[in-house]
mmCIF file of C-alpha atoms in Angstrom:
data_model
loop_
_atom_site.group_PDB
_atom_site.id
_atom_site.type_symbol
_atom_site.label_atom_id
_atom_site.label_comp_id
_atom_site.label_asym_id
_atom_site.label_seq_id
_atom_site.Cartn_x
_atom_site.Cartn_y
_atom_site.Cartn_z
ATOM 1 C CA PRO A 1 -16.135 -5.724 25.049
ATOM 2 C CA MET A 2 -12.373 -5.340 25.167
ATOM 3 C CA ASN A 3 -11.974 -8.572 27.105
ATOM 4 C CA GLU A 4 -14.141 -10.292 24.557
ATOM 5 C CA ILE A 5 -11.943 -9.009 21.752
ATOM 6 C CA LEU A 6 -8.909 -10.227 23.627
ATOM 7 C CA LYS A 7 -10.385 -13.683 23.981
ATOM 8 C CA ARG A 8 -11.128 -13.871 20.314
ATOM 9 C CA LEU A 9 -7.793 -12.594 19.124
ATOM 10 C CA LEU A 10 -5.433 -14.330 21.510
ATOM 11 C CA PRO A 11 -6.139 -18.069 21.453
ATOM 12 C CA ALA A 12 -3.572 -19.961 23.472
ATOM 13 C CA THR A 13 -2.066 -22.076 20.718
ATOM 14 C CA LEU A 14 1.501 -23.290 20.378
ATOM 15 C CA ALA A 15 3.275 -22.827 17.060
ATOM 16 C CA LEU A 16 6.687 -22.241 15.620
ATOM 17 C CA VAL A 17 7.480 -18.623 14.838
ATOM 18 C CA LEU A 18 8.626 -18.420 11.228
ATOM 19 C CA LEU A 19 10.890 -15.426 10.942
ATOM 20 C CA ALA A 20 12.514 -15.958 7.570
ATOM 21 C CA GLY A 21 10.125 -17.892 5.400
ATOM 22 C CA CYS A 22 10.902 -16.194 2.115
ATOM 23 C CA GLY A 23 13.641 -14.314 0.358
ATOM 24 C CA GLY A 24 13.773 -10.585 -0.120
ATOM 25 C CA ASN A 25 15.086 -10.442 -3.662
ATOM 26 C CA ALA A 26 11.871 -10.494 -5.666
ATOM 27 C CA ALA A 27 10.395 -7.212 -6.786
ATOM 28 C CA VAL A 28 7.109 -5.366 -6.991
ATOM 29 C CA SER A 29 5.805 -1.925 -7.953
ATOM 30 C CA GLN A 30 8.120 0.408 -6.182
ATOM 31 C CA SER A 31 8.256 3.537 -4.015
ATOM 32 C CA THR A 32 11.190 5.795 -3.326
ATOM 33 C CA SER A 33 11.873 7.771 -0.147
ATOM 34 C CA GLN A 34 14.096 10.805 -0.349
ATOM 35 C CA SER A 35 14.716 14.365 0.793
ATOM 36 C CA GLN A 36 13.268 16.740 -1.782
ATOM 37 C CA SER A 37 16.402 18.730 -2.370
ATOM 38 C CA SER A 38 16.343 18.463 -6.172
ATOM 39 C CA SER A 39 13.765 18.065 -8.914
ATOM 40 C CA ALA A 40 13.257 16.035 -12.075
ATOM 41 C CA SER A 41 13.261 17.407 -15.616
ATOM 42 C CA GLN A 42 10.406 19.632 -16.739
ATOM 43 C CA SER A 43 7.427 18.223 -18.655
ATOM 44 C CA GLY A 44 8.340 17.019 -22.134
ATOM 45 C CA SER A 45 12.076 16.752 -21.444
ATOM 46 C CA GLN A 46 13.675 13.912 -23.380
ATOM 47 C CA GLY A 47 16.763 13.593 -21.214
ATOM 48 C CA ASP A 48 17.407 10.173 -19.731
ATOM 49 C CA GLN A 49 17.354 9.838 -15.946
ATOM 50 C CA SER A 50 18.635 7.116 -13.673
ATOM 51 C CA LEU A 51 17.911 6.127 -10.093
ATOM 52 C CA GLY A 52 20.268 4.148 -7.851
ATOM 53 C CA SER A 53 18.766 1.213 -5.987
ATOM 54 C CA ASP A 54 18.723 -0.173 -2.491
ATOM 55 C CA GLU A 55 18.221 -3.864 -3.261
ATOM 56 C CA GLU A 56 16.896 -4.668 0.192
ATOM 57 C CA ALA A 57 14.238 -1.982 0.041
ATOM 58 C CA PHE A 58 10.739 -2.282 -1.331
ATOM 59 C CA LEU A 59 11.566 0.804 -3.336
ATOM 60 C CA ASP A 60 14.660 2.793 -4.124
ATOM 61 C CA GLU A 61 16.131 5.521 -1.949
ATOM 62 C CA VAL A 62 17.900 8.243 -3.925
ATOM 63 C CA ALA A 63 18.569 11.901 -4.303
ATOM 64 C CA LEU A 64 17.248 12.830 -7.741
ATOM 65 C CA GLY A 65 19.662 14.751 -9.867
ATOM 66 C CA GLU A 66 20.252 15.117 -13.560
ATOM 67 C CA ASP A 67 19.963 11.355 -14.081
ATOM 68 C CA VAL A 68 17.304 9.085 -12.616
ATOM 69 C CA ASN A 69 17.708 5.321 -12.705
ATOM 70 C CA LEU A 70 14.420 3.541 -12.001
ATOM 71 C CA GLU A 71 14.978 -0.021 -10.855
ATOM 72 C CA ASP A 72 12.765 -2.708 -9.374
ATOM 73 C CA GLU A 73 12.739 -3.495 -5.687
ATOM 74 C CA ALA A 74 11.923 -6.286 -3.270
ATOM 75 C CA VAL A 75 8.361 -7.300 -2.474
ATOM 76 C CA ALA A 76 7.285 -6.936 1.137
ATOM 77 C CA MET A 77 6.508 -10.602 1.627
ATOM 78 C CA THR A 78 8.280 -11.834 4.739
ATOM 79 C CA ALA A 79 6.146 -14.422 6.523
ATOM 80 C CA ALA A 80 7.814 -14.084 9.891
ATOM 81 C CA PRO A 81 8.605 -11.441 12.333
ATOM 82 C CA ALA A 82 -15.282 8.127 8.575
ATOM 83 C CA VAL A 83 -17.535 7.457 6.045
ATOM 84 C CA SER A 84 -20.815 5.553 5.537
ATOM 85 C CA THR A 85 -20.429 4.597 1.878
ATOM 86 C CA MET A 86 -17.583 3.228 -0.212
ATOM 87 C CA LEU A 87 -15.572 5.976 -1.879
ATOM 88 C CA THR A 88 -14.059 5.491 -5.338
ATOM 89 C CA PRO A 89 -11.628 7.667 -7.318
ATOM 90 C CA VAL A 90 -12.837 9.617 -10.346
ATOM 91 C CA ALA A 91 -10.921 11.281 -13.185
ATOM 92 C CA SER A 92 -13.095 14.405 -13.129
ATOM 93 C CA GLY A 93 -11.244 16.200 -15.925
ATOM 94 C CA THR A 94 -11.342 19.635 -14.307
ATOM 95 C CA GLN A 95 -7.570 19.814 -13.816
ATOM 96 C CA VAL A 96 -5.579 17.809 -16.345
ATOM 97 C CA LYS A 97 -2.041 17.914 -17.741
ATOM 98 C CA LYS A 98 -1.611 15.937 -20.957
ATOM 99 C CA ASN A 99 0.302 15.529 -24.174
ATOM 100 C CA ASN A 100 0.154 13.047 -27.031
ATOM 101 C CA LYS A 101 1.442 10.245 -24.788
ATOM 102 C CA ALA A 102 0.158 10.602 -21.255
ATOM 103 C CA GLU A 103 -2.384 12.318 -19.009
ATOM 104 C CA ILE A 104 -2.313 13.363 -15.359
ATOM 105 C CA ASP A 105 -5.686 14.136 -13.769
ATOM 106 C CA TYR A 106 -5.194 16.083 -10.531
ATOM 107 C CA SER A 107 -8.784 17.283 -10.147
ATOM 108 C CA ASN A 108 -9.287 15.627 -6.750
ATOM 109 C CA THR A 109 -6.072 16.150 -4.844
ATOM 110 C CA LYS A 110 -8.109 17.317 -1.830
ATOM 111 C CA ASP A 111 -9.411 13.739 -1.644
ATOM 112 C CA GLY A 112 -5.885 12.348 -1.490
ATOM 113 C CA TYR A 113 -5.182 10.999 -4.965
ATOM 114 C CA VAL A 114 -4.093 11.663 -8.546
ATOM 115 C CA MET A 115 -4.866 9.552 -11.600
ATOM 116 C CA VAL A 116 -2.516 8.796 -14.503
ATOM 117 C CA ARG A 117 -2.743 6.971 -17.821
ATOM 118 C CA PHE A 118 -0.361 6.415 -20.746
ATOM 119 C CA VAL A 119 -2.469 6.375 -23.908
ATOM 120 C CA ALA A 120 0.175 6.212 -26.634
ATOM 121 C CA ALA A 121 1.145 2.830 -28.060
ATOM 122 C CA THR A 122 4.382 1.534 -26.538
ATOM 123 C CA ASP A 123 6.035 -1.705 -25.544
ATOM 124 C CA LYS A 124 8.476 0.069 -23.238
ATOM 125 C CA ARG A 125 8.338 -0.013 -19.455
ATOM 126 C CA LEU A 126 6.578 2.921 -17.828
ATOM 127 C CA LYS A 127 6.832 4.431 -14.355
ATOM 128 C CA VAL A 128 5.210 7.197 -12.332
ATOM 129 C CA GLN A 129 6.800 9.142 -9.518
ATOM 130 C CA VAL A 130 4.667 10.958 -6.945
ATOM 131 C CA LYS A 131 7.040 13.348 -5.201
ATOM 132 C CA GLY A 132 5.597 14.632 -1.946
ATOM 133 C CA PRO A 133 6.908 17.171 0.560
ATOM 134 C CA THR A 134 9.256 14.608 2.153
ATOM 135 C CA THR A 135 8.839 11.294 0.325
ATOM 136 C CA THR A 136 8.939 10.158 -3.295
ATOM 137 C CA TYR A 137 6.974 7.092 -4.372
ATOM 138 C CA THR A 138 7.836 5.358 -7.652
ATOM 139 C CA TYR A 139 5.300 3.030 -9.275
ATOM 140 C CA ASN A 140 5.010 0.891 -12.391
ATOM 141 C CA LEU A 141 2.408 2.006 -14.932
ATOM 142 C CA THR A 142 0.606 -0.077 -17.580
ATOM 143 C CA GLN A 143 -0.098 1.372 -21.019
ATOM 144 C CA GLY A 144 -3.770 1.748 -21.927
ATOM 145 C CA GLN A 145 -6.899 3.871 -21.692
ATOM 146 C CA SER A 146 -7.645 2.911 -18.082
ATOM 147 C CA TRP A 147 -6.700 5.301 -15.295
ATOM 148 C CA THR A 148 -4.411 4.225 -12.443
ATOM 149 C CA THR A 149 -4.876 5.831 -9.031
ATOM 150 C CA PHE A 150 -1.938 6.903 -6.877
ATOM 151 C CA PRO A 151 -2.344 8.147 -3.274
ATOM 152 C CA LEU A 152 -0.997 11.429 -1.932
ATOM 153 C CA SER A 153 0.313 9.783 1.224
ATOM 154 C CA ASP A 154 2.648 12.555 2.306
ATOM 155 C CA GLY A 155 0.043 14.944 3.714
ATOM 156 C CA ASN A 156 -0.419 18.595 2.761
ATOM 157 C CA GLY A 157 2.180 20.412 0.686
ATOM 158 C CA THR A 158 3.673 20.600 -2.782
ATOM 159 C CA TYR A 159 3.680 17.474 -4.928
ATOM 160 C CA LYS A 160 5.116 16.732 -8.355
ATOM 161 C CA VAL A 161 3.853 13.860 -10.497
ATOM 162 C CA VAL A 162 6.189 12.638 -13.253
ATOM 163 C CA VAL A 163 5.518 10.034 -15.957
ATOM 164 C CA TYR A 164 8.580 8.180 -17.301
ATOM 165 C CA GLU A 165 9.175 5.943 -20.318
ATOM 166 C CA ASN A 166 12.091 3.524 -20.479
ATOM 167 C CA THR A 167 14.848 4.295 -22.970
ATOM 168 C CA SER A 168 17.349 1.524 -22.196
ATOM 169 C CA GLY A 169 18.336 -0.615 -19.234
ATOM 170 C CA THR A 170 17.260 1.274 -16.134
ATOM 171 C CA LYS A 171 17.275 4.689 -17.837
ATOM 172 C CA TYR A 172 13.994 6.566 -18.230
ATOM 173 C CA ALA A 173 12.990 9.737 -20.078
ATOM 174 C CA THR A 174 10.479 12.208 -18.680
ATOM 175 C CA VAL A 175 7.253 12.132 -20.710
ATOM 176 C CA LEU A 176 5.023 14.428 -18.664
ATOM 177 C CA SER A 177 5.067 16.164 -15.287
ATOM 178 C CA GLN A 178 2.825 18.380 -13.185
ATOM 179 C CA GLU A 179 3.428 20.222 -9.914
ATOM 180 C CA MET A 180 0.504 20.875 -7.578
ATOM 181 C CA SER A 181 -0.224 22.339 -4.160
ATOM 182 C CA VAL A 182 -2.245 19.886 -2.073
ATOM 183 C CA THR A 183 -4.536 20.648 0.853
ATOM 184 C CA LEU A 184 -6.322 17.480 1.921
ATOM 185 C CA THR A 185 -9.944 17.520 3.052
ATOM 186 C CA ASP A 186 -8.680 15.680 6.136
ATOM 187 C CA GLU A 187 -5.820 13.391 7.112
ATOM 188 C CA PHE A 188 -7.871 10.292 6.216
ATOM 189 C CA ALA A 189 -8.505 11.160 2.567
ATOM 190 C CA PRO A 190 -5.611 9.135 1.059
ATOM 191 C CA PHE A 191 -6.557 6.082 3.133
ATOM 192 C CA LEU A 192 -10.263 5.738 2.337
ATOM 193 C CA ARG A 193 -10.138 4.946 -1.382
ATOM 194 C CA PRO A 194 -8.768 2.296 -3.723
ATOM 195 C CA ASN A 195 -5.358 2.873 -5.286
ATOM 196 C CA GLN A 196 -2.832 0.824 -7.235
ATOM 197 C CA TYR A 197 -1.635 -1.076 -4.170
ATOM 198 C CA VAL A 198 -5.040 -1.534 -2.549
ATOM 199 C CA ASN A 199 -7.258 -2.017 -5.576
ATOM 200 C CA TYR A 200 -10.680 -3.167 -4.434
ATOM 201 C CA GLU A 201 -12.594 -0.978 -6.877
ATOM 202 C CA ASN A 202 -12.905 -3.944 -9.267
ATOM 203 C CA ALA A 203 -13.038 -6.621 -6.570
ATOM 204 C CA PRO A 204 -16.756 -7.286 -5.983
ATOM 205 C CA LYS A 205 -16.164 -10.530 -4.067
ATOM 206 C CA THR A 206 -13.825 -8.782 -1.637
ATOM 207 C CA ILE A 207 -16.331 -5.974 -1.086
ATOM 208 C CA ALA A 208 -19.160 -8.490 -0.617
ATOM 209 C CA LYS A 209 -17.157 -10.554 1.891
ATOM 210 C CA ALA A 210 -16.335 -7.421 3.894
ATOM 211 C CA GLN A 211 -20.029 -6.529 3.943
ATOM 212 C CA GLU A 212 -20.946 -10.069 5.000
ATOM 213 C CA LEU A 213 -18.404 -10.013 7.817
ATOM 214 C CA ALA A 214 -18.729 -6.449 9.090
ATOM 215 C CA GLY A 215 -21.778 -4.843 7.524
ATOM 216 C CA GLY A 216 -23.864 -5.516 10.607
ATOM 217 C CA THR A 217 -21.927 -3.148 12.862
ATOM 218 C CA THR A 218 -21.099 0.547 12.737
ATOM 219 C CA ASP A 219 -18.253 0.285 15.254
ATOM 220 C CA PRO A 220 -14.950 0.653 13.326
ATOM 221 C CA LEU A 221 -12.966 -1.449 15.800
ATOM 222 C CA LYS A 222 -15.594 -4.192 15.675
ATOM 223 C CA LYS A 223 -15.243 -4.192 11.883
ATOM 224 C CA VAL A 224 -11.489 -4.497 12.329
ATOM 225 C CA GLU A 225 -11.915 -7.404 14.709
ATOM 226 C CA LEU A 226 -14.287 -9.310 12.422
ATOM 227 C CA ILE A 227 -12.235 -8.834 9.261
ATOM 228 C CA TYR A 228 -8.959 -9.511 11.045
ATOM 229 C CA ASN A 229 -10.290 -12.762 12.500
ATOM 230 C CA TYR A 230 -11.418 -13.913 9.079
ATOM 231 C CA VAL A 231 -8.082 -13.157 7.365
ATOM 232 C CA VAL A 232 -5.942 -14.705 10.091
ATOM 233 C CA LYS A 233 -8.027 -17.860 10.424
ATOM 234 C CA ASN A 234 -8.643 -18.497 6.729
ATOM 235 C CA MET A 235 -5.459 -17.488 4.897
ATOM 236 C CA THR A 236 -2.185 -19.395 4.639
ATOM 237 C CA TYR A 237 1.206 -18.112 3.556
ATOM 238 C CA ASP A 238 2.229 -18.893 -0.022
ATOM 239 C CA TYR A 239 5.896 -19.838 0.164
ATOM 240 C CA LYS A 240 5.975 -20.860 -3.501
ATOM 241 C CA LEU A 241 4.760 -17.454 -4.637
ATOM 242 C CA ALA A 242 7.214 -15.781 -2.275
ATOM 243 C CA SER A 243 10.100 -17.608 -3.949
ATOM 244 C CA THR A 244 8.982 -16.868 -7.519
ATOM 245 C CA VAL A 245 7.229 -13.485 -7.396
ATOM 246 C CA GLN A 246 8.393 -11.120 -10.130
ATOM 247 C CA SER A 247 8.818 -7.384 -10.547
ATOM 248 C CA GLY A 248 5.538 -5.521 -10.860
ATOM 249 C CA TYR A 249 3.528 -7.911 -8.687
ATOM 250 C CA LEU A 250 0.336 -6.392 -7.323
ATOM 251 C CA PRO A 251 -2.333 -8.208 -5.297
ATOM 252 C CA VAL A 252 -5.532 -9.079 -7.166
ATOM 253 C CA LEU A 253 -7.837 -9.061 -4.170
ATOM 254 C CA ASP A 254 -10.616 -11.315 -5.436
ATOM 255 C CA THR A 255 -7.999 -13.893 -6.476
ATOM 256 C CA VAL A 256 -6.329 -13.720 -3.069
ATOM 257 C CA LEU A 257 -9.718 -14.101 -1.387
ATOM 258 C CA GLU A 258 -10.642 -17.106 -3.526
ATOM 259 C CA LYS A 259 -7.301 -18.894 -3.126
ATOM 260 C CA LYS A 260 -7.061 -18.010 0.575
ATOM 261 C CA THR A 261 -3.301 -17.885 0.267
ATOM 262 C CA GLY A 262 -0.739 -15.190 -0.423
ATOM 263 C CA ILE A 263 2.419 -13.365 0.542
ATOM 264 C CA CYS A 264 2.657 -10.545 3.073
ATOM 265 C CA PHE A 265 1.649 -7.949 0.479
ATOM 266 C CA ASP A 266 -1.545 -9.936 -0.256
ATOM 267 C CA TYR A 267 -2.537 -10.235 3.413
ATOM 268 C CA ALA A 268 -2.127 -6.525 4.090
ATOM 269 C CA ALA A 269 -3.760 -5.363 0.848
ATOM 270 C CA LEU A 270 -6.769 -7.674 1.304
ATOM 271 C CA MET A 271 -7.473 -6.534 4.838
ATOM 272 C CA THR A 272 -6.876 -2.870 3.958
ATOM 273 C CA GLY A 273 -9.233 -3.119 1.000
ATOM 274 C CA MET A 274 -11.945 -4.788 3.075
ATOM 275 C CA LEU A 275 -11.731 -2.163 5.799
ATOM 276 C CA ARG A 276 -11.706 0.796 3.418
ATOM 277 C CA SER A 277 -14.725 -0.596 1.600
ATOM 278 C CA GLN A 278 -16.464 -0.485 4.992
ATOM 279 C CA GLY A 279 -15.514 3.164 5.490
ATOM 280 C CA VAL A 280 -12.717 2.524 8.004
ATOM 281 C CA PRO A 281 -9.621 4.715 7.427
ATOM 282 C CA CYS A 282 -6.813 2.232 6.937
ATOM 283 C CA LYS A 283 -3.144 2.535 5.953
ATOM 284 C CA LEU A 284 -1.149 -0.153 4.201
ATOM 285 C CA VAL A 285 2.290 0.329 5.752
ATOM 286 C CA VAL A 286 5.554 -0.875 4.216
ATOM 287 C CA GLY A 287 8.697 -0.984 6.304
ATOM 288 C CA TYR A 288 10.861 -3.303 8.341
ATOM 289 C CA ALA A 289 9.834 -5.953 10.839
ATOM 290 C CA GLY A 290 13.136 -6.434 12.581
ATOM 291 C CA THR A 291 15.542 -6.567 9.632
ATOM 292 C CA ALA A 292 13.067 -8.089 7.139
ATOM 293 C CA TYR A 293 11.127 -6.016 4.606
ATOM 294 C CA HIS A 294 7.468 -6.379 5.420
ATOM 295 C CA ALA A 295 3.970 -4.859 5.207
ATOM 296 C CA TRP A 296 1.263 -4.369 7.826
ATOM 297 C CA ILE A 297 -1.723 -2.087 8.440
ATOM 298 C CA SER A 298 -2.862 0.715 10.722
ATOM 299 C CA VAL A 299 -6.463 1.745 11.374
ATOM 300 C CA TRP A 300 -8.328 4.743 12.800
ATOM 301 C CA SER A 301 -11.399 5.103 14.964
ATOM 302 C CA GLU A 302 -12.932 8.112 16.669
ATOM 303 C CA GLY A 303 -12.365 6.597 20.088
ATOM 304 C CA THR A 304 -8.697 5.662 19.654
ATOM 305 C CA GLY A 305 -7.324 7.815 16.839
ATOM 306 C CA TRP A 306 -4.712 6.097 14.680
ATOM 307 C CA VAL A 307 -3.814 2.689 16.018
ATOM 308 C CA ASP A 308 -0.457 2.183 14.359
ATOM 309 C CA GLY A 309 -0.395 -1.498 13.532
ATOM 310 C CA ALA A 310 -2.679 -2.391 16.433
ATOM 311 C CA ILE A 311 -5.652 -4.732 16.247
ATOM 312 C CA TYR A 312 -6.315 -6.298 19.602
ATOM 313 C CA PHE A 313 -6.560 -5.124 23.189
ATOM 314 C CA ASN A 314 -4.721 -7.003 25.931
ATOM 315 C CA GLY A 315 -6.746 -5.453 28.742
ATOM 316 C CA THR A 316 -4.345 -2.558 29.149
ATOM 317 C CA SER A 317 -3.228 -1.320 25.758
ATOM 318 C CA TRP A 318 -3.756 -1.865 22.063
ATOM 319 C CA GLN A 319 -1.247 -4.220 20.491
ATOM 320 C CA ARG A 320 0.257 -4.354 17.038
ATOM 321 C CA MET A 321 -1.766 -5.985 14.343
ATOM 322 C CA ASP A 322 0.029 -7.716 11.522
ATOM 323 C CA PRO A 323 -2.158 -10.230 9.689
ATOM 324 C CA THR A 324 0.754 -12.134 8.142
ATOM 325 C CA PHE A 325 2.711 -12.762 11.331
ATOM 326 C CA ALA A 326 -0.379 -13.559 13.357
ATOM 327 C CA SER A 327 -1.541 -16.090 10.763
ATOM 328 C CA THR A 328 1.761 -17.862 10.089
ATOM 329 C CA GLY A 329 2.513 -17.863 13.805
ATOM 330 C CA LYS A 330 -0.968 -19.283 14.519
ATOM 331 C CA GLN A 331 -1.428 -16.478 17.069
ATOM 332 C CA SER A 332 1.000 -18.103 19.487
ATOM 333 C CA ALA A 333 1.909 -16.137 22.600
ATOM 334 C CA SER A 334 5.439 -15.513 21.310
ATOM 335 C CA ILE A 335 4.356 -14.163 17.920
ATOM 336 C CA MET A 336 1.715 -11.932 19.478
ATOM 337 C CA GLN A 337 4.332 -10.568 21.863
ATOM 338 C CA TYR A 338 6.602 -9.836 18.893
ATOM 339 C CA ILE A 339 3.802 -8.080 17.044
ATOM 340 C CA GLY A 340 2.983 -6.100 20.170
ATOM 341 C CA ASP A 341 6.511 -4.722 20.491
ATOM 342 C CA GLY A 342 6.697 -1.519 18.471
ATOM 343 C CA LYS A 343 10.485 -1.677 18.488
ATOM 344 C CA ASN A 344 10.288 -4.470 15.912
ATOM 345 C CA TYR A 345 8.674 -2.224 13.314
ATOM 346 C CA THR A 346 10.069 0.690 11.285
ATOM 347 C CA VAL A 347 7.671 2.557 8.968
ATOM 348 C CA LYS A 348 8.992 3.622 5.552
ATOM 349 C CA TYR A 349 6.030 4.050 3.189
ATOM 350 C CA LEU A 350 2.266 4.510 3.454
ATOM 351 C CA TYR A 351 -0.308 3.517 0.818
#
């Protein structure tokens, strides 16, 4: 079976390796990595906060102090180098922190997520920070009655969720916050459900395509193979979108599936969503491929454990899977070798 997978995933085609197909200055919903040596203002505090930015990063890296400056970051879009049913998040209402502006539902932290909504009328920009034991993720938030799901990607430990509202420029005031102790059901919990970055909950065409492609097998790695083959062979890189993408961009999976084109973020989110909908634990990973900001995925199976960025077997070992590079490189020997070299990848954030 492994040789068969190899044959399917390593066609001997010649192609140019595109290592710098798009710029890194556009921005998307953001995450922040930091040492948790300080904390944000308490719930209801009206003090402005500011967060310094690392313009090359997908999300800011800072040490939070009295001021937090929340800025937009670059989209991961570089084109070159165990469950049986679909799980969905629910705002259960058993553990909720709220005021007249916002709500934080942390009823299901054991399942690896929190849910937030900003119900008060506002035309100001909103953000949410999920501060884990070692990493802080900062996201955009849209005003409205609908809940937005954020993963608890940092494992077990103490988390703090903070909702911010823009006051001026890049300054934000704390609207609501809640600290919680998290003990996950298992290490897969955050990576088996939809969230803001991998939102397939309202993507019926994506779910149906995943079922069409992989519903006939129970083998997780076979599901990976089938979905990977489809994405790599049917999607093309959208250089126009890469050059014009704006802050707050999030993949709309059914749109990506229909257009069959997208940036790196789209490739990784589509494949991650398809696999999760099939019950395969799957991480959307943001980090560096060489020196370029990029996104790829990692999957888990009972037989292999976590395969960090790996998708195909070369007869000896699993190799790195990256659906963007493999597609834009047309699976040439050189691009597959690059993908297979773990030294080319540095993990920063998990979604």
